[in-house]
Short mmCIF file of C-alpha atoms in Angstrom, two decimals:
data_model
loop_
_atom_site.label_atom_id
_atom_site.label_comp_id
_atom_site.label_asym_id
_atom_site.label_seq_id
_atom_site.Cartn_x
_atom_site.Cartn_y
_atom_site.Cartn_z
CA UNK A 1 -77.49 -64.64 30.77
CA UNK A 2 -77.04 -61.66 32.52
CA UNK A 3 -80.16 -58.89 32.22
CA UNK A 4 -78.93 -55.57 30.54
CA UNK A 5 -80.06 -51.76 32.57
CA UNK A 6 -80.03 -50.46 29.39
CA UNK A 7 -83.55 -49.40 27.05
CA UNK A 8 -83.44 -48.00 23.32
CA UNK A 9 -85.02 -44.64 22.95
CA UNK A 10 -85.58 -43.49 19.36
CA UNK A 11 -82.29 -45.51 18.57
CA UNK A 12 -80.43 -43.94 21.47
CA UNK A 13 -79.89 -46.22 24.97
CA UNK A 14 -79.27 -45.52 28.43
CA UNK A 15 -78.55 -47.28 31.44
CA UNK A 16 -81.76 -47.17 33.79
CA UNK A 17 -79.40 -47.38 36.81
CA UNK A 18 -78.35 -43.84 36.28
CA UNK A 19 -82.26 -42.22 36.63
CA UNK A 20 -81.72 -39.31 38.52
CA UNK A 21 -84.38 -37.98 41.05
CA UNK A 22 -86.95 -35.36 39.46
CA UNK A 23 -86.08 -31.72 38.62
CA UNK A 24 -88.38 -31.00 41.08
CA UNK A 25 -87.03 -32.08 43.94
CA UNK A 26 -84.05 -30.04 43.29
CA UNK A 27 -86.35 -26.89 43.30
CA UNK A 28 -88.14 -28.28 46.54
CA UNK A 29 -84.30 -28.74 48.55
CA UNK A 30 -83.44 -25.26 46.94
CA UNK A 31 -87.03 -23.89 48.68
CA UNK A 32 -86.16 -25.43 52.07
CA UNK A 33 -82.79 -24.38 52.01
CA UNK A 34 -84.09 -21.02 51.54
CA UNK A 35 -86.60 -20.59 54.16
CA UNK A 36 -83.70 -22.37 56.46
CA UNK A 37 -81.31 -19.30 55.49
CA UNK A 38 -84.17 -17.12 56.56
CA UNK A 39 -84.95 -18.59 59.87
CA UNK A 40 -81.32 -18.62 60.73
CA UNK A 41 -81.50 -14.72 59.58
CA UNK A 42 -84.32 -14.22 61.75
CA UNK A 43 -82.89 -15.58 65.45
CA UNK A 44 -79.05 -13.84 64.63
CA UNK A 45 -80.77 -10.76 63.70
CA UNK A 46 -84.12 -10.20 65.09
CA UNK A 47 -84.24 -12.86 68.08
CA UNK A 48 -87.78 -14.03 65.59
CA UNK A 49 -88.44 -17.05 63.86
CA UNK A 50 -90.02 -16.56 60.37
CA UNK A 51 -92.16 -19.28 59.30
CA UNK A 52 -92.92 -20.18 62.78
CA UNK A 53 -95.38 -18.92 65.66
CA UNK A 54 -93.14 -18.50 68.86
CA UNK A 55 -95.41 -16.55 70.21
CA UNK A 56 -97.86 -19.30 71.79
CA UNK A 57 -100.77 -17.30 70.98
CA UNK A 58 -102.17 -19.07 67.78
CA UNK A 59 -102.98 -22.81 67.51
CA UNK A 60 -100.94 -23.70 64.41
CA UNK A 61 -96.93 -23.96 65.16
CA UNK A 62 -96.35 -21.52 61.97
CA UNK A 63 -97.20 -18.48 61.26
CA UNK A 64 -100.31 -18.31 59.56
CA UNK A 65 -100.61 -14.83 58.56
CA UNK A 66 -96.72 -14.86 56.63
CA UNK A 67 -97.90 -17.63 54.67
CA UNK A 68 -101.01 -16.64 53.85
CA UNK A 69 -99.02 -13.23 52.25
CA UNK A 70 -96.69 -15.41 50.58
CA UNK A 71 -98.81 -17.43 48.96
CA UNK A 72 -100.93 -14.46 47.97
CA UNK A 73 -98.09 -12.43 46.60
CA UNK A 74 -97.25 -14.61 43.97
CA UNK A 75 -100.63 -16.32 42.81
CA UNK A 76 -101.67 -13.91 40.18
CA UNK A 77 -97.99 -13.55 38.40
CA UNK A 78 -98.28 -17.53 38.80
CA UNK A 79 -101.27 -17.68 36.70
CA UNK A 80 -99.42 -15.95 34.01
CA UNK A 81 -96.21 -18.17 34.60
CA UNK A 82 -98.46 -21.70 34.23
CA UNK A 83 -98.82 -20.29 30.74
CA UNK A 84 -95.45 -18.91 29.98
CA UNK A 85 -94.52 -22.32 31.25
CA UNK A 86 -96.27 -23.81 28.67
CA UNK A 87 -94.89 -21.40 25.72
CA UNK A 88 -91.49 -22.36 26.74
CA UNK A 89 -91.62 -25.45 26.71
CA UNK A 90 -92.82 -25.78 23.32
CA UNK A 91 -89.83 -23.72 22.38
CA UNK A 92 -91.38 -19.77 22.69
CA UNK A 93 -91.10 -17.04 24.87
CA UNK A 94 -93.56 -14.77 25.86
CA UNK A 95 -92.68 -11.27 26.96
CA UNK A 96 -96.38 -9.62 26.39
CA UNK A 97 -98.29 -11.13 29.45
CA UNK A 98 -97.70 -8.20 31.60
CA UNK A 99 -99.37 -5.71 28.89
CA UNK A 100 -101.97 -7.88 28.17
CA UNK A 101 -102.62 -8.28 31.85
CA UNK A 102 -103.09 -4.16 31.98
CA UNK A 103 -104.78 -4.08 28.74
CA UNK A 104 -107.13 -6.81 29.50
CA UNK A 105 -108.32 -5.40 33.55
CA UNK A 106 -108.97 -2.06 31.95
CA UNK A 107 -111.33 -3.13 29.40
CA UNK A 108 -112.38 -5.97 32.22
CA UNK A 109 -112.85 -2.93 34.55
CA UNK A 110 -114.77 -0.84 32.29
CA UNK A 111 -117.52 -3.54 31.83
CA UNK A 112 -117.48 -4.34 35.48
CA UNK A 113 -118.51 -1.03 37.25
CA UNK A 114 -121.53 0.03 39.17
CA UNK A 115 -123.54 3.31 38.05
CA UNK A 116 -123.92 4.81 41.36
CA UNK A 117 -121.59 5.41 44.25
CA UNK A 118 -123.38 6.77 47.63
CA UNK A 119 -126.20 7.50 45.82
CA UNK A 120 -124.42 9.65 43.00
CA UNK A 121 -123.01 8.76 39.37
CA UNK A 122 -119.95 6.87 39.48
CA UNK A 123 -116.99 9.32 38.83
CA UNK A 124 -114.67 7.13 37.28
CA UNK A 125 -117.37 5.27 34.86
CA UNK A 126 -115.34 4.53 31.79
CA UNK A 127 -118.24 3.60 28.92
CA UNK A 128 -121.66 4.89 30.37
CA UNK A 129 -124.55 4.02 32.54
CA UNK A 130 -124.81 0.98 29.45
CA UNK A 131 -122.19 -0.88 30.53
CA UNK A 132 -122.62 -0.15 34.23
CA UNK A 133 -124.11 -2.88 36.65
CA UNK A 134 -123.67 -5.77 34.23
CA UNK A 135 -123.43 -9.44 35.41
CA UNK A 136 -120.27 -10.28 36.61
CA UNK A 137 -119.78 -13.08 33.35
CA UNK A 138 -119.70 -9.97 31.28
CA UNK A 139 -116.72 -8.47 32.40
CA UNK A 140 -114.89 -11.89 33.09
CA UNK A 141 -115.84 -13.05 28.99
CA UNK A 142 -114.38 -9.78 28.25
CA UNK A 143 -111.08 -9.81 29.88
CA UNK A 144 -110.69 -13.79 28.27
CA UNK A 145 -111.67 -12.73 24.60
CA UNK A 146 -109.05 -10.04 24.97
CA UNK A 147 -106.10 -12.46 26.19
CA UNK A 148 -107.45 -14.82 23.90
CA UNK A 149 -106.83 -12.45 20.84
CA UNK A 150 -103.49 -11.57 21.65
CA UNK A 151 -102.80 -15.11 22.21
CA UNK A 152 -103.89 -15.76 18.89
CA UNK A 153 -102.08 -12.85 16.94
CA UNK A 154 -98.83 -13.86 18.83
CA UNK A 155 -99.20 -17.46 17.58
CA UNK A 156 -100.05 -16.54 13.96
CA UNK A 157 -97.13 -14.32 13.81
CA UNK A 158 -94.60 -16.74 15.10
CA UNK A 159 -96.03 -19.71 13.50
CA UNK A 160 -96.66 -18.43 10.12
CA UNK A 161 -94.18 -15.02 9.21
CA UNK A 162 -91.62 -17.08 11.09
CA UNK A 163 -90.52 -13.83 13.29
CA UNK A 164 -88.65 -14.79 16.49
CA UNK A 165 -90.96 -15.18 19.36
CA UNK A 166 -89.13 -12.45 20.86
CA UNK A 167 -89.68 -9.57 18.45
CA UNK A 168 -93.38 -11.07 18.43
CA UNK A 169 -94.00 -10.94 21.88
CA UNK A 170 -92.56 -7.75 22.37
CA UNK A 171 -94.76 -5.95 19.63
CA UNK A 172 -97.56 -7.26 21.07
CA UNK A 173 -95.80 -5.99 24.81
CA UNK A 174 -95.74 -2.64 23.40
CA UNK A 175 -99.34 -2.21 21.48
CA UNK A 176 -100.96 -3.89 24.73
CA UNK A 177 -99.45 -1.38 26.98
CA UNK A 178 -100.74 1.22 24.86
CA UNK A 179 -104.07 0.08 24.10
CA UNK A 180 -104.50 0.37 28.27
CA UNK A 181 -102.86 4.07 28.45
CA UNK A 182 -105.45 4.74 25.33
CA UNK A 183 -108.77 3.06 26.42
CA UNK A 184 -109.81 5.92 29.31
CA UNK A 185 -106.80 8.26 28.02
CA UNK A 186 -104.68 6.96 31.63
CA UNK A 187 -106.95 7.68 33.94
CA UNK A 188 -107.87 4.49 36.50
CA UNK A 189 -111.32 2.77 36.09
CA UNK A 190 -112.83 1.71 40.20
CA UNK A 191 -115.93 0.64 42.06
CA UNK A 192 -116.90 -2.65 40.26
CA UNK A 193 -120.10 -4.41 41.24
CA UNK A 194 -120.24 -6.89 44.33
CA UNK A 195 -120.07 -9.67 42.12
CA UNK A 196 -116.82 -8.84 40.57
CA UNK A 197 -115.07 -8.16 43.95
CA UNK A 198 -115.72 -11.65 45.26
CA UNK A 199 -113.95 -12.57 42.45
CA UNK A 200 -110.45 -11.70 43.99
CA UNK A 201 -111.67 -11.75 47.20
CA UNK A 202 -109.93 -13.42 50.43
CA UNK A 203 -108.35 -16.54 49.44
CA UNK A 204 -109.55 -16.97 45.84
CA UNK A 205 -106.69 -15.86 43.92
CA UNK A 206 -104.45 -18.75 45.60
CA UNK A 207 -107.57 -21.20 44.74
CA UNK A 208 -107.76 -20.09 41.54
CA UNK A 209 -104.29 -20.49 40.75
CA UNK A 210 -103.68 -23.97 42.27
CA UNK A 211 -106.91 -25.11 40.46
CA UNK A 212 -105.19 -23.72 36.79
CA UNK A 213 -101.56 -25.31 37.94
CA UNK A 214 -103.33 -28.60 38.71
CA UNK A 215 -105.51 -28.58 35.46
CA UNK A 216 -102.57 -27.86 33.07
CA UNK A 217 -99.91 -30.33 35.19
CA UNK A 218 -102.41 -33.22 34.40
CA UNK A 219 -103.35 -31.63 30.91
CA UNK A 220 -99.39 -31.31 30.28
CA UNK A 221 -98.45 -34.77 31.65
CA UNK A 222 -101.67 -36.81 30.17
CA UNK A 223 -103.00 -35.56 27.19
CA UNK A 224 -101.86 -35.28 23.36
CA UNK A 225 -101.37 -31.81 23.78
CA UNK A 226 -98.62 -32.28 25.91
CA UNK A 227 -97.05 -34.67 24.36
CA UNK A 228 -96.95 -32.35 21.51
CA UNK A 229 -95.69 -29.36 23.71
CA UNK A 230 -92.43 -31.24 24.47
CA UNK A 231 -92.05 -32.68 21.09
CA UNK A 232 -91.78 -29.37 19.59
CA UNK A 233 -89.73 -27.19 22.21
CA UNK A 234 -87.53 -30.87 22.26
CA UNK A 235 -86.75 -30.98 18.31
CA UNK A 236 -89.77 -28.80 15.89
CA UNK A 237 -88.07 -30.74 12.92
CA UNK A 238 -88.54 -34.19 14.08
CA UNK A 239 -92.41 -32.91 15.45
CA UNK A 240 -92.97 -31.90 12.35
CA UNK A 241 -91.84 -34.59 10.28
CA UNK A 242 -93.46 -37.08 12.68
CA UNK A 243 -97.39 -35.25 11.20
CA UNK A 244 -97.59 -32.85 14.66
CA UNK A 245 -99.19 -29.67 12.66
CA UNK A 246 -96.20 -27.15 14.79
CA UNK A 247 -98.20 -23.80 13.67
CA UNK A 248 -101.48 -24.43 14.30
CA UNK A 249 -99.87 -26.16 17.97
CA UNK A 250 -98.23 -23.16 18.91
CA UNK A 251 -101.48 -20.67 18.05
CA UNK A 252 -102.99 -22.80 20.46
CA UNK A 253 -100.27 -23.00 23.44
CA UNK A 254 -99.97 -18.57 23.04
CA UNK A 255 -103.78 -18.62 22.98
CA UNK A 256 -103.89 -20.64 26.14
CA UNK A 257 -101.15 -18.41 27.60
CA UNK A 258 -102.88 -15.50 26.44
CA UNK A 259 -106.38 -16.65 28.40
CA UNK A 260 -104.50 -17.18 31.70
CA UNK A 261 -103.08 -13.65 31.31
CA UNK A 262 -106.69 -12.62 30.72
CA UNK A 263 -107.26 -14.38 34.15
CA UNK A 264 -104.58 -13.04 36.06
CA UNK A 265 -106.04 -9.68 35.03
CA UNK A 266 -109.61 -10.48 36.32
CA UNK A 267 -108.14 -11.40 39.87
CA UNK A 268 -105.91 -8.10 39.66
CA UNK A 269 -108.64 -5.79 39.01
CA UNK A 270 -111.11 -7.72 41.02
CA UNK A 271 -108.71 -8.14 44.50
CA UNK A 272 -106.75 -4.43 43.78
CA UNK A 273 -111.17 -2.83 43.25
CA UNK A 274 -109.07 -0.46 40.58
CA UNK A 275 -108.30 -1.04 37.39
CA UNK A 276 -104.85 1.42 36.31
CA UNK A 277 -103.02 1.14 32.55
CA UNK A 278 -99.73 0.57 34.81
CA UNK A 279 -101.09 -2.88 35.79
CA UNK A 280 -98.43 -5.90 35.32
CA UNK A 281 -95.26 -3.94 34.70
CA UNK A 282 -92.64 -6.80 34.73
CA UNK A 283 -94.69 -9.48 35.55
CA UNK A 284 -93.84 -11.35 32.23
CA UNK A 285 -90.13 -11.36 33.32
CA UNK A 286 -91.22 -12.58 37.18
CA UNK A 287 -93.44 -15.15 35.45
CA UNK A 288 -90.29 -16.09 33.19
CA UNK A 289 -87.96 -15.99 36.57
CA UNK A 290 -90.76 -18.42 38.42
CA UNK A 291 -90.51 -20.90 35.66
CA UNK A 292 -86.77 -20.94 35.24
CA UNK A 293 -85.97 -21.09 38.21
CA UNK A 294 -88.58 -24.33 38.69
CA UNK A 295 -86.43 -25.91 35.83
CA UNK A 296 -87.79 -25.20 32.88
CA UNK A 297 -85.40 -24.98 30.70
CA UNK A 298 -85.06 -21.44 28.26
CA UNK A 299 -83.80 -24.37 25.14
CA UNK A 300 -87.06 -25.74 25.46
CA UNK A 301 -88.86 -29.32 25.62
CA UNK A 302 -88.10 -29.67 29.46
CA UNK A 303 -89.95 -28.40 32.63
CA UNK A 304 -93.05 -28.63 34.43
CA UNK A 305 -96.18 -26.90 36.06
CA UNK A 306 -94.92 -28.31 39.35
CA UNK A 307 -91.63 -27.00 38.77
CA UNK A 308 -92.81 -23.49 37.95
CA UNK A 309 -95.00 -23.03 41.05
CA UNK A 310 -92.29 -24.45 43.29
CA UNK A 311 -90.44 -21.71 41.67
CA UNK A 312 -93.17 -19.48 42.24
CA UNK A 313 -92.93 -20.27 46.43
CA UNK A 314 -89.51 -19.63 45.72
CA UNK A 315 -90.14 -16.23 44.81
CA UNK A 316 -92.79 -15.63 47.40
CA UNK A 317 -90.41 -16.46 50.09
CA UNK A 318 -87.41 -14.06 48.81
CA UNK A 319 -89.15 -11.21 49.12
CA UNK A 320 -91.30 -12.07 52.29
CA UNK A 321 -87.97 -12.95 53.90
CA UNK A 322 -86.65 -9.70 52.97
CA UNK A 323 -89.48 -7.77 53.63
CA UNK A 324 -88.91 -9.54 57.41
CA UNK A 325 -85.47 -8.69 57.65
CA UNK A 326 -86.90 -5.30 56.53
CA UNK A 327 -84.34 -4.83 53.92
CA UNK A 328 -84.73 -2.59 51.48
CA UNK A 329 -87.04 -3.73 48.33
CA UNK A 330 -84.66 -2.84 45.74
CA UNK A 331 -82.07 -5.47 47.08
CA UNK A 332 -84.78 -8.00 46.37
CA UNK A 333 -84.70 -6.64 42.59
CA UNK A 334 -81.02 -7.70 42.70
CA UNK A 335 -81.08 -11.15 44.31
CA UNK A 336 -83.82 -12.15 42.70
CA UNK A 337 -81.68 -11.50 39.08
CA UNK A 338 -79.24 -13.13 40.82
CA UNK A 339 -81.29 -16.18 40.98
CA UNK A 340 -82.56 -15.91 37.56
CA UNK A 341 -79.49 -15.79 36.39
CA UNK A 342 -77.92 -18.78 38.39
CA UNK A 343 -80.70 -20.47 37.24
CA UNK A 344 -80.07 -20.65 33.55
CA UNK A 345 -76.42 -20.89 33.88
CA UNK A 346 -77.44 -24.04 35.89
CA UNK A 347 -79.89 -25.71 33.80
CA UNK A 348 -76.78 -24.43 30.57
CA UNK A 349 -74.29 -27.03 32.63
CA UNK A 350 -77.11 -29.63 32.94
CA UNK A 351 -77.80 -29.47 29.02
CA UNK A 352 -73.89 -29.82 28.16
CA UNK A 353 -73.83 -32.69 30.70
CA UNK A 354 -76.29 -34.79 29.44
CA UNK A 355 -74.77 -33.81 25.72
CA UNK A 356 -71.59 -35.41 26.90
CA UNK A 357 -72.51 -37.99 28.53
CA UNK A 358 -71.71 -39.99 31.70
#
């Protein structure tokens, strides 16, 4: 008797012969095609290769000091996008992690100062000489309790008034914003302690990010939790019916993407030594683009943490291959909505696809 491809899933079959590779790897031939476009760029147009060193004057065939950029450009928005991931997925949205990032490295900032600057009172010193010169755990406790609370209030809002994440999200956009215009009346908070700098110092914004998208891949891929992410953003009714408790899950997934954004804020502030109420202006929607674009998908239950920060290279490379073309930076505004765009309408085909079958 002949063995049959085919495997029952929740009453539904389909033929094992027809597993396609991962999502991923789509994003990953998308990446190299990209910095293959820009390398072709670079020799008709500038007689320069861009990822590698022609020069002969380093050790390392590439270019050590472009990558190092890109990777550095896009680590703190991809701290915020490993938790925006994470909301979408589970069926959300999150448009508020920019303004919290502001909010939070302001009142981050304002813990994390020194009192004296060559010898006089810092100018800038945002609470008084009691807050000033406090151990660096101080500020970075601060700056997590304050994502962590707008994490929470966007949770309870969507989870138990049942308003759209979107009008949620954006309230909380809005009120963050002004909470970091209103906490030292606009005016930028500087000179934090030695302790704080190291923080976002050198390379540790790229370690701290691949250390949170590592974490949250295995937390995502092997843990209840993220079982119960895709369950919800895949069908809430069934999740719920099946005993997953959906609010209290999706207080927890916008606190957790409310903590990274209090992260991203402490690199910010820490790498930038300033602290300004303009901090994170759009960085929800790149966040959003990075994980989009790494196929998660906007109906939710689909996606991945390795997805988003292959999305996130993605980005980096756009605009550091524009930057090297030295094109002007509002044409990377409109590719990269160009991307964003082709992304959903791509991941819109793959969902009507699989609804109609092979």
């Amino acid at each position: 008797m002949a063995t049959s491809n085919l495997q029952d899933v929740g009453g539904l079959a389909f033929d094992t012969s027809r597993r396609r590779w991962p999502n991923e790897m789509n994003v990953l031939v998308a990446l190299i095609l990209i910095i293959g476009m820009f390398e072709l760029l670079g020799h008709l147009m500038m007689g320069q290769s861009f990822l590698f060193d022609t020069s002969g004057r380093s050790s390392s065939i590439f270019n050590e000091q472009r990558l190092r950029i890109i990777i550095l450009q896009v680590s703190i928005v991809g701290i915020i996008a490993i938790g925006v991931t994470q909301v979408i997925i589970c069926g959300g949205i999150d448009l508020s992690s920019g303004s919290v990032v502001g909010a939070a490295a302001m009142v981050a900032m304002s813990f994390a100062q020194v009192a004296q600057v060559n010898g006089n009172a810092n100018p800038t010193l945002a609470l008084g000489p009691w807050a000033a010169d406090l151990p660096v755990l101080v500020p970075i406790a601060v700056a997590l309790l304050f994502g962590l609370a707008a994490g929470v209030i966007n949770g309870a809002l969507i989870a138990y008034t049942g308003i759209p994440p979107f009008i949620a999200t954006l309230g909380m956009m809005v009120t963050a914003r002004g909470i970091a215009k209103w906490w030292t009346v606009g005016r930028p908070i500087s000179f934090p302690t030695e302790s704080y700098r190291t923080v976002g110092d050198g390379l540790m914004p790229v370690i701290i990010f691949v250390t949170l998208a590592v974490l949250f891949h295995l937390i995502l891929r092997h843990t209840v939790y993220g079982k119960h992410t895709y369950a919800i953003g895949s069908n809430e009714d069934a999740a719920r019916m099946s005993g997953i408790k959906v609010g209290r899950h999706k207080v927890l997934v916008y606190t957790i993407a409310g903590m990274l954004a209090g992260v991203a804020a402490i690199v910010l502030s820490s790498k930038n030594l300033t602290a300004q109420a303009g901090m994170g202006v759009m960085y929800e929607l790149d966040a959003i683009a990075m994980a989009v674009i790494g196929g998660v998908s906007l109906s939710g239950g689909r996606g991945s943490i390795a997805g988003t920060v292959l999305g996130a290279l993605i980005f980096g490379v756009i605009i550091s291959g524009f930057t090297f073309l030295r094109l002007d930076a509002y044409y990377q505004e409109m590719v990269k909505g160009g991307i964003i765009v082709a992304a959903v309408v791509l991941d819109q085909w793959r969902q009507r696809r699989a609804a109609w079958g092979p």
